[in-house]
Coordinates of C-alpha atoms in Angstrom, one line a residue:
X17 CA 77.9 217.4 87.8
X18 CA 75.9 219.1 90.2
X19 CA 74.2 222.5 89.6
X20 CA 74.9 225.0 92.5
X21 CA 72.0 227.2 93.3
X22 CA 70.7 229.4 95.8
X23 CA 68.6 226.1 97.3
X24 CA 71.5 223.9 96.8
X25 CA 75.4 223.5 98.0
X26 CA 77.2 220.4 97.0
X27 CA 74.4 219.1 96.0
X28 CA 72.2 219.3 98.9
X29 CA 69.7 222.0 100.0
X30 CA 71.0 224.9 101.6
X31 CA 69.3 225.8 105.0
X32 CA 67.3 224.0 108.2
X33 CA 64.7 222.0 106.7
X34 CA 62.5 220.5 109.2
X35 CA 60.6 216.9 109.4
X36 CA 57.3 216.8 108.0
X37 CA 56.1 214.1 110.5
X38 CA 52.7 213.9 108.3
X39 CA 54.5 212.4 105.2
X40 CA 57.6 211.1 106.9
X41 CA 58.1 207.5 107.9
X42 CA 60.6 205.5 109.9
X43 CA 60.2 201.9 109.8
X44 CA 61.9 198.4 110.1
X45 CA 61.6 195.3 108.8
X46 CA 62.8 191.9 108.7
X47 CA 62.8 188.3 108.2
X48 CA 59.9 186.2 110.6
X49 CA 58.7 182.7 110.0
X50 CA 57.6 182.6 106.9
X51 CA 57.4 186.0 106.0
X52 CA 58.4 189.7 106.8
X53 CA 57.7 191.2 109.4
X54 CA 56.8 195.1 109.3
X55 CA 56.4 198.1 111.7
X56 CA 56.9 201.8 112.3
X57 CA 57.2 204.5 115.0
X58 CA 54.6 207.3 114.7
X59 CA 56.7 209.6 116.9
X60 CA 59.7 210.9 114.7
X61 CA 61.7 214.4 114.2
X62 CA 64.5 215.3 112.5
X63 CA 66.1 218.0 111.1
X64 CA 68.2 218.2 107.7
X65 CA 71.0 220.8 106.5
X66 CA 73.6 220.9 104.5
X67 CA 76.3 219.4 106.4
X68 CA 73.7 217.5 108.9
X69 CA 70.8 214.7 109.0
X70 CA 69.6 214.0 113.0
X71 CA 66.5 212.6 113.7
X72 CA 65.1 210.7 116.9
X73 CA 61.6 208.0 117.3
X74 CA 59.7 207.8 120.3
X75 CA 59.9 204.0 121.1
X76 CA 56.6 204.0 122.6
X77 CA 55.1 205.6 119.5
X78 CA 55.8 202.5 117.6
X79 CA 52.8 200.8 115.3
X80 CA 52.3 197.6 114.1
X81 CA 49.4 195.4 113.6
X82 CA 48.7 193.6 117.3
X83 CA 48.4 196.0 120.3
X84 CA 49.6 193.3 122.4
X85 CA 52.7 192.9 120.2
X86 CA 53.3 196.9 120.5
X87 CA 53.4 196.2 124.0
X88 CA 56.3 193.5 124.0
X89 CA 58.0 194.9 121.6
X90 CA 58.4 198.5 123.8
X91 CA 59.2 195.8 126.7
X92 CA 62.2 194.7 128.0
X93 CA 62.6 191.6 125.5
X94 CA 63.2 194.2 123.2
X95 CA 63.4 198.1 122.8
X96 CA 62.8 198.4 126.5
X97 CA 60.8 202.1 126.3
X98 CA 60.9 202.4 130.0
X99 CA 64.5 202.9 130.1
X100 CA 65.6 204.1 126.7
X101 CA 62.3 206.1 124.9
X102 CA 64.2 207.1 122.3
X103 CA 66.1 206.1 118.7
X104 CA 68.5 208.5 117.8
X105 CA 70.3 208.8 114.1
X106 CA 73.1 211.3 114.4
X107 CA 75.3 211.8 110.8
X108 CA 79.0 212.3 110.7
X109 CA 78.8 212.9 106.6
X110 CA 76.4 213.1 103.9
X111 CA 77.6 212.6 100.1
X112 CA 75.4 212.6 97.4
X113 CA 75.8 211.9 93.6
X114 CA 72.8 212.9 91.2
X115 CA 69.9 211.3 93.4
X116 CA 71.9 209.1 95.0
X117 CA 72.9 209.8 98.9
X118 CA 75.2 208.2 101.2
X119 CA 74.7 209.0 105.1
X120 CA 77.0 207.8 107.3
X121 CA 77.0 208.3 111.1
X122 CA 76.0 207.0 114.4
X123 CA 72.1 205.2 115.4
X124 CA 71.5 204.1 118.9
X125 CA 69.0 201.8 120.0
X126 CA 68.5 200.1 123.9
X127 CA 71.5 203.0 125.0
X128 CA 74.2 201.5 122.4
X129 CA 75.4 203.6 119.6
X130 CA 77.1 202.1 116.4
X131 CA 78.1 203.7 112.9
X132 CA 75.8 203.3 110.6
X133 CA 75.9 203.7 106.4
X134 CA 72.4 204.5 105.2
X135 CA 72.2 204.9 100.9
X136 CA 69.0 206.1 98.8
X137 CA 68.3 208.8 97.3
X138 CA 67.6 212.5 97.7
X139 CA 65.3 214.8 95.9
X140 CA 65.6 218.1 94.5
X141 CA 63.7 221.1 96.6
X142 CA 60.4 221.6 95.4
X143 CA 57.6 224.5 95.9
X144 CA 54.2 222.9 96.9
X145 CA 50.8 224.6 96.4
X146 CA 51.1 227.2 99.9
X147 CA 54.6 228.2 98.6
X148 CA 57.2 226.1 101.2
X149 CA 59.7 224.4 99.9
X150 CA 60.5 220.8 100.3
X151 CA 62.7 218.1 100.0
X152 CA 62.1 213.8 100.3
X153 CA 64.8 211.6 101.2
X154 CA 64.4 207.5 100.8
X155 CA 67.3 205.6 103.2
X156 CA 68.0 202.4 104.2
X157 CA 70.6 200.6 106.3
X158 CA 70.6 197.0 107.4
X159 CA 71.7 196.8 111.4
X160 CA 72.0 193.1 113.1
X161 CA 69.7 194.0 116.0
X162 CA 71.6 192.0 118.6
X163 CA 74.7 194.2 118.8
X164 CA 71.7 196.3 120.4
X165 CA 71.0 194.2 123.1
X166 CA 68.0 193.2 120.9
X167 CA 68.1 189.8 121.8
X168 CA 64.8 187.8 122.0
X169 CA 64.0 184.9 119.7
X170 CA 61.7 181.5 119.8
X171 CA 62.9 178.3 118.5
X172 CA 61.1 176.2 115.7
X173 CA 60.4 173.0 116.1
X174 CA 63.4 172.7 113.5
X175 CA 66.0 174.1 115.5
X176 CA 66.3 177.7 113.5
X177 CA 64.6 180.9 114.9
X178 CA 61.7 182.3 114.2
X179 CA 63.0 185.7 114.0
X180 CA 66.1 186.9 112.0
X181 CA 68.5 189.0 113.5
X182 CA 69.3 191.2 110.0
X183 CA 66.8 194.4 110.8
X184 CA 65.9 196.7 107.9
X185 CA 65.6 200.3 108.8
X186 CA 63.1 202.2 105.8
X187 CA 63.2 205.6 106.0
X188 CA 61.1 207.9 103.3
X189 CA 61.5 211.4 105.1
X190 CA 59.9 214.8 103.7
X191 CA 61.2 218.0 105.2
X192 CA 59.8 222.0 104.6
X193 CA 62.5 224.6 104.6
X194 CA 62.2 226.4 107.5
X195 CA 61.6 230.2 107.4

Protein backbone atom coordinates (compact mmCIF):
# COMPACT_ATOMS: atom_id res chain seq x y z
CA UNK A 1 0.00 0.00 0.00
CA UNK A 2 1.19 3.27 -0.82
CA UNK A 3 1.40 6.23 1.66
CA UNK A 4 -0.21 9.44 0.35
CA UNK A 5 1.66 12.53 1.29
CA UNK A 6 1.97 16.04 0.42
CA UNK A 7 5.15 14.96 -2.09
CA UNK A 8 3.24 11.99 -3.30
CA UNK A 9 -0.26 11.05 -5.22
CA UNK A 10 -0.76 7.47 -6.16
CA UNK A 11 2.42 6.82 -5.47
CA UNK A 12 4.34 9.25 -7.49
CA UNK A 13 5.60 12.76 -6.58
CA UNK A 14 3.23 15.43 -6.76
CA UNK A 15 4.40 18.57 -8.87
CA UNK A 16 6.86 19.45 -12.19
CA UNK A 17 10.03 18.00 -11.39
CA UNK A 18 12.63 18.82 -13.79
CA UNK A 19 15.74 16.77 -15.40
CA UNK A 20 18.88 17.07 -13.72
CA UNK A 21 20.94 16.62 -16.90
CA UNK A 22 24.19 16.45 -14.59
CA UNK A 23 23.11 13.06 -13.00
CA UNK A 24 20.77 11.84 -15.66
CA UNK A 25 21.63 9.36 -18.36
CA UNK A 26 19.99 8.13 -21.54
CA UNK A 27 21.74 5.39 -23.10
CA UNK A 28 21.47 2.24 -25.47
CA UNK A 29 22.99 -0.82 -25.83
CA UNK A 30 23.12 -3.90 -27.70
CA UNK A 31 24.49 -6.97 -29.04
CA UNK A 32 27.84 -6.39 -31.53
CA UNK A 33 30.32 -9.11 -32.61
CA UNK A 34 31.41 -10.41 -29.75
CA UNK A 35 30.37 -8.20 -27.35
CA UNK A 36 28.02 -5.21 -26.35
CA UNK A 37 28.11 -2.34 -27.66
CA UNK A 38 27.44 0.91 -25.44
CA UNK A 39 26.61 4.64 -25.95
CA UNK A 40 24.76 7.65 -24.69
CA UNK A 41 23.39 11.13 -25.76
CA UNK A 42 24.77 13.97 -23.58
CA UNK A 43 21.96 16.32 -24.70
CA UNK A 44 18.75 15.18 -22.76
CA UNK A 45 15.52 16.98 -21.00
CA UNK A 46 12.67 15.88 -19.53
CA UNK A 47 10.25 16.66 -17.33
CA UNK A 48 8.24 14.31 -14.73
CA UNK A 49 4.68 14.87 -12.91
CA UNK A 50 2.26 12.98 -11.65
CA UNK A 51 0.35 11.98 -14.53
CA UNK A 52 3.34 12.63 -17.12
CA UNK A 53 7.16 11.46 -18.06
CA UNK A 54 8.42 13.42 -21.61
CA UNK A 55 11.78 13.71 -22.35
CA UNK A 56 13.76 14.36 -25.73
CA UNK A 57 17.94 13.64 -26.73
CA UNK A 58 19.72 15.68 -29.07
CA UNK A 59 20.97 13.06 -31.60
CA UNK A 60 24.01 14.97 -32.30
CA UNK A 61 24.89 15.06 -28.64
CA UNK A 62 25.41 11.38 -28.70
CA UNK A 63 28.88 9.85 -27.05
CA UNK A 64 30.61 6.88 -27.53
CA UNK A 65 34.10 5.84 -27.64
CA UNK A 66 35.37 6.58 -31.52
CA UNK A 67 34.63 10.19 -32.82
CA UNK A 68 34.53 8.76 -36.13
CA UNK A 69 31.81 6.25 -35.06
CA UNK A 70 29.82 9.38 -33.44
CA UNK A 71 29.86 10.67 -36.76
CA UNK A 72 28.23 7.57 -38.65
CA UNK A 73 26.14 6.89 -36.25
CA UNK A 74 24.37 10.65 -36.39
CA UNK A 75 24.60 9.81 -40.31
CA UNK A 76 22.25 8.66 -42.52
CA UNK A 77 23.05 4.85 -42.04
CA UNK A 78 21.61 5.39 -38.89
CA UNK A 79 19.97 8.19 -36.67
CA UNK A 80 20.30 10.57 -39.48
CA UNK A 81 20.73 14.01 -37.18
CA UNK A 82 20.44 16.13 -40.16
CA UNK A 83 16.99 15.44 -40.70
CA UNK A 84 15.58 14.18 -37.37
CA UNK A 85 17.92 15.93 -34.32
CA UNK A 86 15.86 14.71 -31.86
CA UNK A 87 14.55 11.38 -29.65
CA UNK A 88 11.45 12.02 -28.23
CA UNK A 89 9.72 9.75 -25.20
CA UNK A 90 6.14 10.83 -24.74
CA UNK A 91 4.06 8.65 -21.87
CA UNK A 92 0.41 7.76 -22.17
CA UNK A 93 0.44 6.14 -18.40
CA UNK A 94 2.62 5.67 -15.56
CA UNK A 95 1.78 2.87 -12.82
CA UNK A 96 3.91 2.22 -10.06
CA UNK A 97 3.85 -0.51 -7.31
CA UNK A 98 6.28 -0.04 -4.26
CA UNK A 99 9.52 0.85 -6.33
CA UNK A 100 8.47 -0.66 -9.12
CA UNK A 101 7.27 1.56 -12.27
CA UNK A 102 5.63 0.80 -15.42
CA UNK A 103 5.79 3.62 -18.28
CA UNK A 104 3.97 3.07 -21.13
CA UNK A 105 3.77 5.53 -24.12
CA UNK A 106 5.06 6.58 -27.38
CA UNK A 107 9.40 6.99 -28.43
CA UNK A 108 10.24 8.21 -31.83
CA UNK A 109 13.37 7.79 -33.46
CA UNK A 110 14.43 8.70 -37.50
CA UNK A 111 10.56 10.58 -37.55
CA UNK A 112 8.67 7.09 -36.63
CA UNK A 113 6.82 6.88 -33.35
CA UNK A 114 5.83 3.45 -31.72
CA UNK A 115 4.40 2.53 -28.15
CA UNK A 116 6.72 1.71 -25.95
CA UNK A 117 6.61 -0.24 -22.21
CA UNK A 118 9.53 0.93 -20.15
CA UNK A 119 9.69 -0.95 -16.33
CA UNK A 120 12.20 -0.11 -13.35
CA UNK A 121 11.89 1.53 -10.57
CA UNK A 122 11.11 4.86 -8.94
CA UNK A 123 12.47 6.41 -5.86
CA UNK A 124 10.93 8.18 -3.07
CA UNK A 125 11.51 12.25 -3.01
CA UNK A 126 14.45 13.11 -1.17
CA UNK A 127 15.89 16.58 0.33
CA UNK A 128 19.64 16.95 -0.72
CA UNK A 129 22.16 19.10 1.17
CA UNK A 130 20.81 22.95 -0.50
CA UNK A 131 17.24 21.90 0.39
CA UNK A 132 15.60 20.76 -3.25
CA UNK A 133 13.92 17.85 -3.49
CA UNK A 134 14.53 15.04 -5.77
CA UNK A 135 13.51 12.07 -7.25
CA UNK A 136 15.69 9.02 -9.47
CA UNK A 137 14.00 6.89 -11.92
CA UNK A 138 15.90 3.62 -13.51
CA UNK A 139 13.92 2.43 -16.98
CA UNK A 140 14.49 0.19 -19.57
CA UNK A 141 12.69 -0.95 -22.75
CA UNK A 142 14.05 -3.17 -25.46
CA UNK A 143 12.95 -1.59 -29.18
CA UNK A 144 14.03 -3.65 -32.42
CA UNK A 145 15.80 -0.72 -34.09
CA UNK A 146 14.70 -1.50 -37.65
CA UNK A 147 11.02 -0.70 -37.24
CA UNK A 148 12.96 2.83 -37.02
CA UNK A 149 14.36 2.77 -40.20
CA UNK A 150 17.58 1.88 -38.32
CA UNK A 151 18.78 -0.42 -40.75
CA UNK A 152 22.53 -0.71 -41.31
CA UNK A 153 24.37 -4.00 -40.68
CA UNK A 154 27.82 -5.80 -41.98
CA UNK A 155 27.92 -9.38 -42.73
CA UNK A 156 30.42 -11.95 -41.12
CA UNK A 157 32.26 -13.96 -42.90
CA UNK A 158 29.70 -16.57 -41.31
CA UNK A 159 26.69 -15.27 -42.84
CA UNK A 160 25.11 -13.60 -39.39
CA UNK A 161 25.50 -9.85 -38.67
CA UNK A 162 27.66 -8.15 -36.85
CA UNK A 163 25.19 -6.08 -35.24
CA UNK A 164 21.86 -7.21 -33.54
CA UNK A 165 18.82 -5.48 -34.19
CA UNK A 166 17.33 -5.96 -30.27
CA UNK A 167 18.38 -2.20 -28.93
CA UNK A 168 18.41 -1.59 -25.16
CA UNK A 169 17.38 1.80 -24.06
CA UNK A 170 19.00 2.47 -20.14
CA UNK A 171 17.68 5.26 -18.63
CA UNK A 172 18.76 6.32 -14.84
CA UNK A 173 17.06 9.89 -14.64
CA UNK A 174 17.30 12.31 -11.52
CA UNK A 175 14.87 15.19 -11.49
CA UNK A 176 14.67 18.48 -8.70
CA UNK A 177 11.18 19.62 -7.88
CA UNK A 178 10.69 22.62 -9.38
CA UNK A 179 9.80 25.82 -7.34
Amino acid sequence: MTVLTDTTRLGLPTGTWSLDPVHSTIGFELPYLAGTFRGQFKDVEAKLTEESLTGSARVASIDVKDENLSAHLQGPDFFDAERHPELEFESQELQRSGEALTVRGDITIRGVTKPVELAGTISEPITDYAGRERVGLKLETTVDRTEFGVNWNAPLPSGEPALANEVKLVTELYFVREA
